[in-house]
C-alpha cells in the first residue's frame, strides 16, 4: 500500500529579487511500513522535503497525497488534525518543553487529540517504556542525557500511533553508540508497520534503512533499495566494532 | 483539550516566571485595590451624610426671618423680626402642601438640676415640631397641645443634657430643672439622634412649650416670632411646591412688590442633602475614572508581557502546532493565560482593597460601606481587561505558521 505519493513537488523561496528553488520537481512514492533514509549535501532540500511530508509546510506547486488524501486541499485546522493523528516528528534539536516532565512532554499530542487524562498518562508511560525510559517518567529534560531526551521525543512521536514517523537528523546531536540505539528503535517500528522517513548526513546511519534516497540541488539524484544492517545485532557486539 | 487542561497549562506557564507574572498583575492589583478601597470609603461617607440628613427630619423646610442668607451683612438667623404668629397660622391653614408648621424660639441658657448645671440650647416649640423632625420620646411622655395652651411648666430633655445633669443611665422623668430660675418638671427624654451633618450634637437641647418659653424664658409674648419656623411638607415630592407656595404667601402678606427682596428665607433641607450627595457622587466618579485609568495601564502591562511571552515561546508554539495543536488551542492557551493574570490580579486587588478600607476606617474612624456589586464589577472588569488585552497577543500566536515558528530563533 502506498502511504506517500508526491508528484512534481516544487518549493520556491523568494529572497528579495532572487528566487531559490529548495525543491525543483520531486516525485516519489513511499510504501507503508518502509524505512527510508534521505541523504544529500547541505542545502540539497532534505529538510524542505521533510517539512512538506510532515504537513508543516506546503509545496509551491505539485501534489501530495498522504494516505490517499490531497494535503494541499486541507485548511489549517485539518492539517493540525492530520499531524496529530497520522504523523509523528523527531527533530534534530529534540524540541522538548523545558521544565516539563518526560510524561507530560509525551502527553502533548494526546492532549490535543482530546484523550482523557487517565488514558493519556497510561499511554504516555507505555510509550516511554517502549523507548527504554520506563524509570524516567518524572525527569525534566535537563535531567536527561541527549540520547534520553531524543528518546523522549521519539516516545512523543509514537504515542498517538502514527502511520508515518518523520525524523530530521535525529542522531545529529548524539554519539555513535546512542545513534545505533535510536536506529534500533526505528527498525523495530518499521517491523510493527510504522513508516519511517529519516534524514541523515551519515552513510553509517543510512545503512540501517531499507531504501536510500539521495537529493542534490532539490532533485532526486539516486533512489536505491538495500539490505539494511541490523542495529540490534550491532548493539550486541559493541566492543568488536569499537576495536576494529 | 478541556478548559481545565488549558487552565493547567496556563498556570504552569505563569508559575515558570513567578516574579514577572506578579509584576504584570501589579497594575491590575493596584487598580482594583484602589477602586474597592475608595468606593468603600466614599460609600461610607455618603451613607453617613444621608443618615445625618434623615435624622434632621424628612421633607423639612426651615423658614427664617430676614434676608440673612443674601447680601454681605449677615445678621444670624432670628435676628430680625419679620415673621409674625399670624404668618405661622396662615402657613398652617392656607398652604395645602404643608402638613406641619412649628415655631422654634431658641436661646442658649444655663440649666440646673438639683446638684448639676449645664449650658445648652433651650427651645420653645409646639408638639408638631417633633413630628416634623420625626423625633419621639424615649422615656416619659411627649409634649401635648394642652401643655402649650395652658403654658405648662414642663420640659423635654435631649439625651446629652440628661447625661450631663443626671448621668447616662439615670431616669430624670418627674424631677425638676430650673431655667432662668423658673422650675420646670421633666416629663420626657427624647430619643438620641446623634450628630448633625455639620457635626453638632442634636441631643444637647431642652424643649419647652412655646407659650411657657415666651412668658418665662423670653420674658413676655411678642408679636413677632423671635426664632425660626420648622415646616414639614406633606411628602418629599411636595417639598419644593411648599417652598414656593410659602414664599408667595409671605410676600403677599408682607406686601412685597416685585423688585423688593424677600424679608425672610426658606431653607430646603432635601436640596441641601442632594447637593451633598452630588458632591460625593462627583468624588466617586473622579475616583472611579482614576481607577479605570490604572486598570487600563494594568491591561497594557498584561498585553506587553503577553507579547513578550508569545515571542519568547515561538518555538514552543511551533512544536505544539507540529504535534497537533489547532489555532484555536493556541489562541485559548494565551487568552487563558492573560485572563488568569488579570483575574488573579483582580482577586488580590479586591482583598487588598478591602484590607485597605478596613485599615483606613479603623485608623481614622472613617465610615466604610462595602458594596458587593462593586466587587463583582471590579472582578468582571479585570476579566474584561484580560480578554481585551490578551486577545491581540493570543491571535498573533495562533496565526503563526508552524514551520516559521519552529525555525524561529
Ligand atoms: N525559509 C527559507 N527561506 C529561504 N530559503 C530557504 C528557506 N528554507 C530553506 N531555504 C533554502 O532552501 C534550500 C534547501 O534548504 P534545506 O533546509 O531543505 O536544506 P537541507 O538539505 O536540509 O540542508 P542541511 O543538511 O544543511 O540541513 C537551501 O538553499 C536554503 O537556503
Ligand atoms: Mg536540514
XYZ file of C-alpha atoms and ligand atoms in Angstrom:
685
model
C 0.000 0.000 0.000
C 1.303 3.448 -0.930
C 1.306 5.821 2.027
C 3.018 8.808 0.456
C 2.781 9.919 -3.126
C 4.233 13.238 -4.253
C 4.236 14.462 -7.839
C 6.444 17.214 -9.221
C 6.759 18.996 -5.928
C 8.433 22.388 -6.219
C 9.241 24.580 -3.230
C 10.366 28.047 -4.184
C 11.592 30.699 -1.779
C 11.629 34.356 -2.653
C 14.649 36.129 -1.215
C 14.428 39.733 -2.313
C 14.694 39.674 -6.103
C 16.211 36.229 -6.112
C 14.195 33.041 -6.337
C 15.582 29.914 -4.722
C 14.221 26.515 -5.577
C 14.699 24.382 -2.488
C 12.909 21.593 -4.329
C 12.702 21.771 -8.096
C 10.351 18.959 -9.048
C 10.457 15.886 -6.834
C 8.250 12.863 -7.459
C 8.297 9.982 -5.038
C 6.212 7.155 -3.628
C 6.755 5.505 -0.263
C 5.126 2.247 0.772
C 3.531 1.809 4.173
C 5.919 0.124 6.628
C 9.048 1.116 4.717
C 12.134 2.573 6.348
C 13.551 5.301 4.104
C 16.666 7.374 4.582
C 17.096 10.674 2.775
C 20.634 11.840 2.180
C 22.307 14.667 0.369
C 24.673 17.524 0.898
C 23.801 20.541 2.949
C 21.253 22.741 1.241
C 20.068 19.998 -1.096
C 16.478 20.308 0.159
C 16.188 17.423 2.636
C 14.589 19.399 5.439
C 12.327 21.189 2.992
C 11.067 17.845 1.725
C 10.553 16.553 5.268
C 8.570 19.621 6.267
C 6.304 19.175 3.276
C 5.861 15.457 4.018
C 5.076 16.419 7.611
C 2.361 18.912 6.607
C 4.266 21.683 8.359
C 4.886 23.390 5.053
C 3.090 23.406 1.695
C 4.671 22.895 -1.713
C 4.671 25.867 -4.093
C 3.395 23.575 -6.856
C 2.866 19.856 -7.182
C 0.604 17.438 -5.400
C 0.977 15.468 -2.189
C -1.259 12.525 -1.432
C -0.906 11.287 2.137
C -2.820 8.132 2.885
C -4.867 8.880 -0.253
C -5.737 12.407 0.801
C -4.677 15.558 -1.080
C -2.887 17.649 1.517
C -2.983 20.887 -0.499
C -6.751 20.999 -0.108
C -6.702 20.918 3.683
C -7.046 24.047 5.831
C -5.021 24.851 8.950
C -7.374 23.007 11.280
C -7.423 19.877 9.135
C -3.644 19.939 8.752
C -3.335 20.099 12.524
C -5.578 17.066 12.744
C -3.508 15.162 10.179
C -0.320 15.982 12.074
C -1.970 14.881 15.266
C -3.481 11.623 14.012
C -1.182 10.364 11.228
C 2.227 11.876 11.873
C 4.987 11.854 14.413
C 8.032 14.126 14.338
C 11.505 13.767 15.716
C 13.694 16.830 15.418
C 17.441 17.145 15.463
C 17.195 19.537 18.397
C 14.685 17.348 20.350
C 12.291 20.265 20.885
C 11.095 19.148 24.301
C 9.238 21.576 26.545
C 11.609 22.722 29.266
C 10.704 22.306 32.925
C 8.088 19.799 31.878
C 8.415 16.162 32.881
C 9.034 13.368 30.379
C 5.488 12.056 30.769
C 3.976 15.473 30.218
C 6.098 16.045 27.143
C 4.970 12.741 25.699
C 1.330 13.532 26.539
C 1.258 16.592 24.326
C -0.198 15.033 21.138
C -2.824 13.193 23.207
C -3.789 16.458 24.868
C -4.700 17.953 21.509
C -6.380 14.722 20.436
C -8.738 15.122 23.392
C -7.739 11.884 25.116
C -8.956 11.792 28.739
C -6.352 12.303 31.469
C -6.109 8.751 32.794
C -5.699 7.156 29.394
C -3.241 9.867 28.437
C -0.940 9.076 31.338
C -1.149 5.331 30.757
C -0.351 5.647 27.063
C 2.471 8.128 27.683
C 4.098 5.816 30.190
C 3.697 2.939 27.766
C 5.413 4.916 25.016
C 8.260 5.875 27.356
C 8.718 2.247 28.405
C 8.800 1.297 24.756
C 11.815 3.541 24.157
C 13.514 2.232 27.285
C 12.766 5.129 29.647
C 10.483 3.213 31.990
C 12.264 4.670 35.009
C 12.452 8.296 33.929
C 8.787 9.345 33.838
C 9.133 12.382 36.042
C 12.521 13.620 34.907
C 12.779 17.033 33.358
C 14.647 17.350 30.048
C 17.609 18.992 31.782
C 17.911 15.914 33.989
C 18.257 13.601 30.983
C 21.168 12.841 28.648
C 20.973 13.836 24.991
C 20.133 10.294 23.951
C 17.449 10.045 26.616
C 15.976 13.349 25.541
C 15.838 12.163 21.962
C 14.082 9.007 23.122
C 11.516 11.113 24.966
C 10.991 12.939 21.682
C 10.580 9.614 19.899
C 8.089 8.445 22.515
C 6.155 11.664 21.928
C 6.166 10.980 18.186
C 4.910 7.446 18.753
C 2.325 7.963 21.471
C -0.514 8.684 19.067
C 0.192 5.550 16.994
C 1.075 7.468 13.837
C 1.245 5.914 10.400
C 4.307 7.941 9.492
C 7.306 8.867 11.619
C 9.456 11.687 10.272
C 12.891 12.278 11.718
C 15.132 15.110 10.543
C 18.682 14.228 11.568
C 17.589 12.588 14.812
C 21.116 11.397 15.506
C 22.803 14.670 14.599
C 23.390 15.547 18.234
C 24.108 12.042 19.501
C 27.284 9.942 19.744
C 27.600 6.867 17.552
C 26.628 4.389 20.251
C 23.456 6.268 21.159
C 22.737 6.738 17.464
C 22.728 2.986 16.981
C 20.288 2.596 19.882
C 17.952 5.085 18.249
C 18.266 3.307 14.914
C 17.407 0.025 16.586
C 14.233 1.657 17.826
C 13.336 2.881 14.353
C 13.974 -0.510 12.836
C 11.671 -2.060 15.392
C 8.982 0.429 14.418
C 9.327 -0.465 10.778
C 8.676 -4.038 11.824
C 5.433 -3.009 13.541
C 4.042 -1.335 10.414
C 5.009 2.276 11.011
C 6.588 4.029 8.049
C 9.805 5.784 8.946
C 11.411 8.539 6.896
C 14.709 9.761 8.223
C 17.122 12.455 7.098
C 20.792 11.920 7.758
C 24.183 13.098 6.655
C 25.918 9.931 7.659
C 26.048 6.863 5.437
C 26.576 4.708 8.585
C 23.112 5.713 9.695
C 21.561 5.371 6.248
C 22.868 1.816 6.205
C 20.082 0.772 8.609
C 17.344 1.839 6.181
C 15.686 -0.318 3.503
C 15.841 2.434 0.937
C 18.150 5.400 0.489
C 17.104 8.452 -1.492
C 19.780 10.996 -2.286
C 18.905 14.600 -3.106
C 21.015 17.099 -4.969
C 20.013 20.704 -5.656
C 16.377 19.994 -4.982
C 16.165 16.930 -7.251
C 16.381 13.195 -6.617
C 19.824 12.062 -7.670
C 19.528 8.408 -6.727
C 16.997 6.093 -5.127
C 18.284 2.654 -4.126
C 16.921 -0.277 -2.174
C 19.366 -2.120 0.029
C 19.662 -4.838 2.614
C 19.720 -2.982 5.912
C 22.188 -3.566 8.678
C 20.570 -4.724 11.900
C 21.078 -2.113 14.630
C 20.153 -4.518 17.408
C 22.798 -7.001 16.186
C 25.283 -4.148 16.107
C 24.443 -3.285 19.693
C 25.029 -6.853 20.807
C 28.691 -6.597 19.780
C 29.685 -3.065 20.694
C 33.281 -3.877 21.790
C 34.102 -5.518 18.483
C 33.028 -2.548 16.428
C 34.858 -0.250 18.780
C 38.086 -2.209 18.377
C 38.025 -2.565 14.637
C -8.398 19.911 25.055
C -10.622 20.711 28.010
C -10.785 24.069 29.720
C -9.320 22.584 32.894
C -6.337 21.324 30.947
C -5.915 24.702 29.269
C -6.018 26.360 32.668
C -3.360 23.988 33.965
C -1.072 24.739 31.045
C -1.626 28.467 31.565
C -0.914 28.257 35.297
C 2.251 26.317 34.671
C 3.458 28.892 32.164
C 2.739 31.700 34.629
C 4.406 29.904 37.531
C 7.514 29.461 35.411
C 8.021 33.230 35.665
C 6.620 33.973 39.100
C 8.208 37.376 39.547
C 7.249 38.505 36.090
C 3.693 37.277 36.494
C 3.399 39.081 39.787
C 4.753 42.345 38.405
C 2.378 42.055 35.477
C -0.547 41.587 37.826
C 0.543 44.538 39.933
C -1.109 47.060 37.641
C -4.444 45.306 37.958
C -3.942 44.712 41.683
C -3.364 48.400 42.339
C -6.208 49.466 40.063
C -8.761 47.104 41.569
C -7.488 47.642 45.112
C -7.845 51.401 44.701
C -11.368 51.080 43.331
C -12.506 48.838 46.160
C -10.945 50.926 48.925
C -12.040 54.282 47.522
C -15.576 53.200 46.797
C -15.907 51.629 50.250
C -14.784 54.861 51.896
C -16.829 57.031 49.517
C -19.971 54.998 50.026
C -19.413 55.072 53.766
C -19.192 58.869 53.737
C -22.294 59.078 51.578
C -24.246 56.791 53.869
C -23.220 58.856 56.857
C -24.355 62.107 55.229
C -27.647 60.510 54.218
C -28.190 59.251 57.714
C -27.404 62.673 59.168
C -29.897 64.376 56.878
C -32.516 61.741 57.515
C -32.184 62.339 61.245
C -32.876 66.041 60.733
C -36.340 65.164 59.586
C -37.944 64.374 56.294
C -39.498 66.868 53.876
C -38.127 69.609 56.023
C -38.188 73.355 55.270
C -36.816 75.926 57.630
C -38.256 79.415 57.469
C -36.019 82.189 58.750
C -36.909 85.855 59.284
C -34.829 88.479 57.461
C -32.705 88.197 54.348
C -29.976 86.570 56.295
C -28.679 84.389 53.546
C -28.228 87.071 50.883
C -26.083 90.180 50.740
C -22.948 90.915 52.660
C -24.438 91.689 56.059
C -25.111 88.526 57.950
C -27.348 89.056 60.905
C -27.520 85.488 62.092
C -30.849 83.862 61.859
C -33.639 85.086 64.059
C -32.010 88.467 64.316
C -34.692 90.378 62.508
C -38.311 90.100 63.273
C -40.342 89.761 60.140
C -42.332 86.617 60.841
C -45.491 87.023 62.870
C -47.640 84.493 64.656
C -50.282 85.233 62.048
C -47.824 84.295 59.327
C -47.379 80.954 61.036
C -51.119 80.447 61.316
C -51.757 81.218 57.664
C -48.956 78.859 56.578
C -50.624 76.151 58.659
C -54.069 76.795 57.231
C -53.603 78.181 53.725
C -50.800 76.124 52.165
C -52.111 72.699 51.195
C -48.686 71.137 50.717
C -47.751 71.903 54.318
C -48.573 69.266 56.845
C -46.974 70.741 59.942
C -45.524 74.085 60.866
C -43.977 74.740 64.243
C -42.181 77.739 65.749
C -38.786 77.230 67.269
C -37.659 80.005 69.582
C -34.213 79.407 70.856
C -31.848 80.700 73.466
C -28.663 79.389 74.986
C -29.069 79.197 78.702
C -27.863 77.529 81.811
C -29.999 74.657 83.060
C -29.803 73.484 86.637
C -30.752 70.194 88.179
C -30.633 69.534 91.888
C -26.846 69.399 92.035
C -25.508 69.960 88.491
C -25.630 72.660 85.853
C -25.185 72.633 82.091
C -25.371 75.303 79.428
C -27.432 74.203 76.494
C -29.840 75.322 73.825
C -33.370 75.873 75.140
C -36.126 75.857 72.543
C -39.766 76.792 72.846
C -41.929 74.979 70.365
C -45.163 73.055 69.763
C -45.856 69.295 69.521
C -45.765 69.457 65.690
C -42.060 70.169 65.863
C -41.365 66.589 66.957
C -43.479 65.192 64.141
C -41.624 67.303 61.572
C -38.304 66.067 62.842
C -39.595 62.528 63.431
C -38.286 62.695 66.955
C -40.152 60.596 69.501
C -39.566 60.414 73.240
C -37.573 57.517 74.641
C -38.838 57.966 78.188
C -41.803 59.679 79.753
C -44.376 61.435 77.617
C -44.279 63.827 74.685
C -45.329 67.468 74.682
C -49.053 67.958 74.057
C -51.149 70.791 72.678
C -52.714 71.281 76.093
C -49.210 71.890 77.552
C -48.895 74.711 75.017
C -52.429 76.019 75.565
C -52.097 76.059 79.330
C -48.492 77.252 79.393
C -47.460 74.290 81.489
C -44.019 74.466 83.068
C -42.817 71.184 81.616
C -39.622 70.271 79.772
C -38.328 67.577 77.409
C -34.619 66.817 77.627
C -32.170 65.639 74.999
C -30.029 62.667 75.951
C -26.830 64.724 76.243
C -28.444 67.035 78.775
C -29.610 64.021 80.767
C -26.046 62.667 80.684
C -24.641 65.953 81.955
C -27.227 66.672 84.631
C -28.099 63.185 85.875
C -25.605 60.731 84.438
C -26.030 58.400 81.451
C -28.352 55.778 82.869
C -30.439 57.972 85.150
C -34.160 58.477 84.633
C -34.913 62.180 85.146
C -38.660 61.950 84.417
C -40.561 63.598 87.264
C -37.642 65.642 88.546
C -37.432 69.404 88.345
C -34.917 71.550 86.456
C -34.503 75.302 86.648
C -34.041 77.643 83.725
C -33.626 81.330 84.491
C -34.756 80.451 87.963
C -38.093 79.060 86.782
C -38.747 75.448 87.766
C -39.824 73.036 85.018
C -40.925 69.499 85.512
C -39.190 66.982 83.257
C -41.913 64.976 81.500
C -39.803 63.083 78.975
C -36.430 62.322 77.403
C -36.053 62.458 73.647
C -34.569 59.626 71.679
C -30.864 60.108 70.942
C -30.380 61.475 67.411
C -26.602 61.762 67.141
C -24.696 64.297 65.110
C -25.966 66.819 62.588
C -24.415 66.994 59.098
C -22.190 69.804 60.326
C -21.120 67.830 63.373
C -23.042 69.464 66.187
C -24.841 67.388 68.791
C -28.592 67.127 68.228
C -29.140 65.765 71.693
C -27.693 68.760 73.526
C -31.029 70.547 73.970
C -34.068 71.232 76.136
C -37.583 71.793 74.777
C -40.362 73.796 76.412
C -43.912 74.584 75.266
C -43.638 77.757 73.180
C -46.150 79.638 75.369
C -44.210 78.895 78.540
C -40.965 79.773 76.753
C -42.360 83.174 75.694
C -43.601 84.137 79.094
C -40.945 82.632 81.372
C -37.718 82.462 79.390
C -38.032 85.166 76.773
C -39.850 87.487 79.129
C -43.221 88.130 77.530
C -45.064 87.215 74.337
C -44.138 89.309 71.329
C -45.909 89.963 68.045
C -43.072 88.595 66.040
C -41.568 85.183 66.216
C -38.113 85.638 67.625
C -36.841 82.461 66.013
C -37.478 80.149 63.118
C -40.386 78.157 61.776
C -39.975 74.469 61.012
C -42.206 73.226 58.248
C -42.951 69.657 57.241
C -44.290 69.199 53.718
C -46.903 66.551 53.027
C -44.384 64.446 51.107
C -40.935 64.537 49.581
C -42.438 65.473 46.201
C -44.390 68.425 47.562
C -41.458 69.944 49.437
C -40.432 72.127 46.512
C -44.009 73.256 45.933
C -44.450 74.061 49.603
C -41.351 76.197 49.383
C -42.726 78.339 46.513
C -46.224 78.474 47.975
C -44.939 79.684 51.333
C -42.736 82.220 49.579
C -45.678 83.586 47.609
C -47.934 83.631 50.637
C -45.422 85.534 52.752
C -44.590 88.051 50.015
C -48.282 88.660 49.687
C -48.798 89.016 53.433
C -45.768 91.276 53.808
C -46.904 93.378 50.808
C -43.661 92.947 48.961
C -43.982 94.232 45.393
C -41.847 92.708 42.684
C -38.338 94.059 42.756
C -38.144 94.040 46.531
C -36.197 91.216 48.109
C -37.823 88.691 50.403
C -37.703 89.676 54.074
C -37.483 86.019 55.001
C -35.645 82.991 53.683
C -36.518 79.382 53.270
C -34.002 76.572 53.500
C -34.826 73.349 51.778
C -33.037 70.540 53.559
C -33.659 67.914 50.936
C -31.980 70.242 48.442
C -29.006 70.567 50.725
C -28.920 66.832 51.098
C -28.982 66.236 47.375
C -26.271 68.866 46.865
C -24.163 66.966 49.351
C -24.882 63.749 47.521
C -23.954 65.386 44.216
C -20.629 66.216 45.817
C -19.920 62.684 46.886
C -21.102 61.423 43.518
C -18.621 63.671 41.703
C -15.928 62.447 44.032
C -16.833 58.825 43.391
C -16.874 59.407 39.627
C -13.465 61.024 39.828
C -12.044 58.144 41.844
C -13.631 55.623 39.534
C -12.050 57.240 36.484
C -8.637 57.293 38.139
C -9.106 53.628 38.950
C -10.241 52.909 35.381
C -7.095 54.550 34.046
C -4.893 52.473 36.328
C -6.746 49.338 35.237
C -6.159 50.362 31.646
C -2.455 50.735 32.378
C -2.567 47.323 34.037
C -4.177 45.921 30.896
C -1.471 47.385 28.700
C 1.090 45.795 31.025
C -0.577 42.434 30.506
C -0.610 42.903 26.745
C 3.056 43.851 26.780
C 4.089 40.794 28.767
C 1.874 38.505 26.704
C 3.526 39.800 23.521
C 6.951 39.155 25.023
C 5.794 35.736 26.103
C 4.480 34.852 22.641
C 7.767 35.891 21.076
C 9.804 34.004 23.668
C 7.759 30.882 23.218
C 7.520 30.924 19.438
C 9.328 27.599 19.199
C 7.053 26.091 21.819
C 4.070 27.261 19.801
C 5.614 25.723 16.667
C 6.133 22.455 18.489
C 2.593 22.410 19.828
C 1.304 23.005 16.323
C 3.577 20.274 14.954
C 2.054 17.727 17.330
C -1.493 18.769 16.503
C -2.475 21.974 18.293
C -5.082 23.823 16.264
C -5.023 27.625 16.014
C -7.951 27.710 18.451
C -5.942 25.719 21.025
C -3.068 28.197 20.843
C -5.422 31.164 20.966
C -7.165 29.794 24.032
C -3.916 28.955 25.753
C -2.658 32.527 25.613
C -6.039 34.048 26.234
C -6.495 31.944 29.353
C -3.025 32.988 30.471
C -3.912 36.655 30.122
C -7.257 36.060 31.779
C -5.637 34.211 34.664
C -3.205 37.075 35.169
C -5.913 39.712 35.189
C -8.424 37.734 37.253
C -5.822 36.818 39.839
C -4.801 40.462 39.896
C -8.463 41.301 40.332
C -8.954 38.937 43.257
C -5.776 40.002 45.011
C -6.777 43.612 44.353
C -10.198 43.073 45.919
C -8.709 41.530 49.050
C -6.110 44.264 49.266
C -8.731 46.949 48.746
C -10.913 45.509 51.488
C -7.997 45.336 53.888
C -7.031 48.897 52.985
C -10.579 50.192 53.538
C -10.738 48.328 56.832
C -7.447 49.856 57.944
C -8.420 53.370 56.904
C -11.727 53.183 58.660
C -10.326 51.688 61.844
C -7.315 54.023 61.977
C -9.039 57.259 61.022
C -12.579 56.435 62.053
C -13.854 56.910 58.506
C -17.045 55.053 57.898
C -16.931 52.438 55.149
C -19.545 50.563 53.252
C -18.652 47.534 51.150
C -20.866 47.095 48.151
C -20.984 43.590 46.721
C -21.849 44.903 43.277
C -18.638 46.954 43.160
C -16.615 43.824 43.902
C -18.387 41.940 41.147
C -17.896 44.855 38.747
C -14.203 45.163 39.635
C -13.519 41.475 39.085
C -15.632 41.462 35.938
C -13.804 44.476 34.622
C -10.413 42.901 35.242
C -11.602 39.798 33.392
C -12.638 42.064 30.534
C -9.196 43.723 30.625
C -7.569 40.305 30.426
C -9.599 39.271 27.400
C -9.366 42.641 25.657
C -5.629 42.998 26.050
C -4.827 39.294 25.777
C -6.664 38.842 22.519
C -4.136 40.531 20.286
C -1.089 38.565 21.533
C -3.124 35.348 21.532
C -4.278 35.897 17.957
C -0.753 36.667 16.947
C 0.369 33.346 18.437
C -2.430 31.354 16.854
C -1.697 32.746 13.398
C 1.935 31.683 13.400
C 2.953 29.341 10.655
C 4.148 26.094 12.250
C 7.302 25.862 10.185
C 8.242 29.516 10.765
C 7.569 29.116 14.470
C 9.736 26.016 14.724
C 12.597 27.699 12.889
C 12.345 30.884 14.974
C 15.483 31.848 16.815
N 12.739 29.795 4.804
C 13.617 29.815 3.781
N 13.776 30.930 3.067
C 14.618 30.969 2.032
N 15.345 29.952 1.648
C 15.251 28.790 2.303
C 14.375 28.670 3.416
N 14.465 27.408 3.891
C 15.360 26.784 3.109
N 15.831 27.618 2.170
C 16.789 27.276 1.144
O 16.395 26.078 0.553
C 17.491 25.239 0.333
C 17.253 23.880 0.959
O 17.259 24.013 2.354
P 17.090 22.768 3.315
O 16.931 23.297 4.696
O 15.995 21.918 2.798
O 18.470 22.047 3.174
P 18.964 20.708 3.881
O 19.142 19.732 2.803
O 18.070 20.336 4.975
O 20.349 21.157 4.422
P 21.078 20.696 5.799
O 21.652 19.350 5.543
O 22.154 21.716 5.976
O 20.038 20.731 6.868
C 18.704 25.966 0.884
O 19.423 26.529 -0.192
C 18.149 27.028 1.747
O 18.937 28.185 1.659
Mg 18.205 20.226 7.116
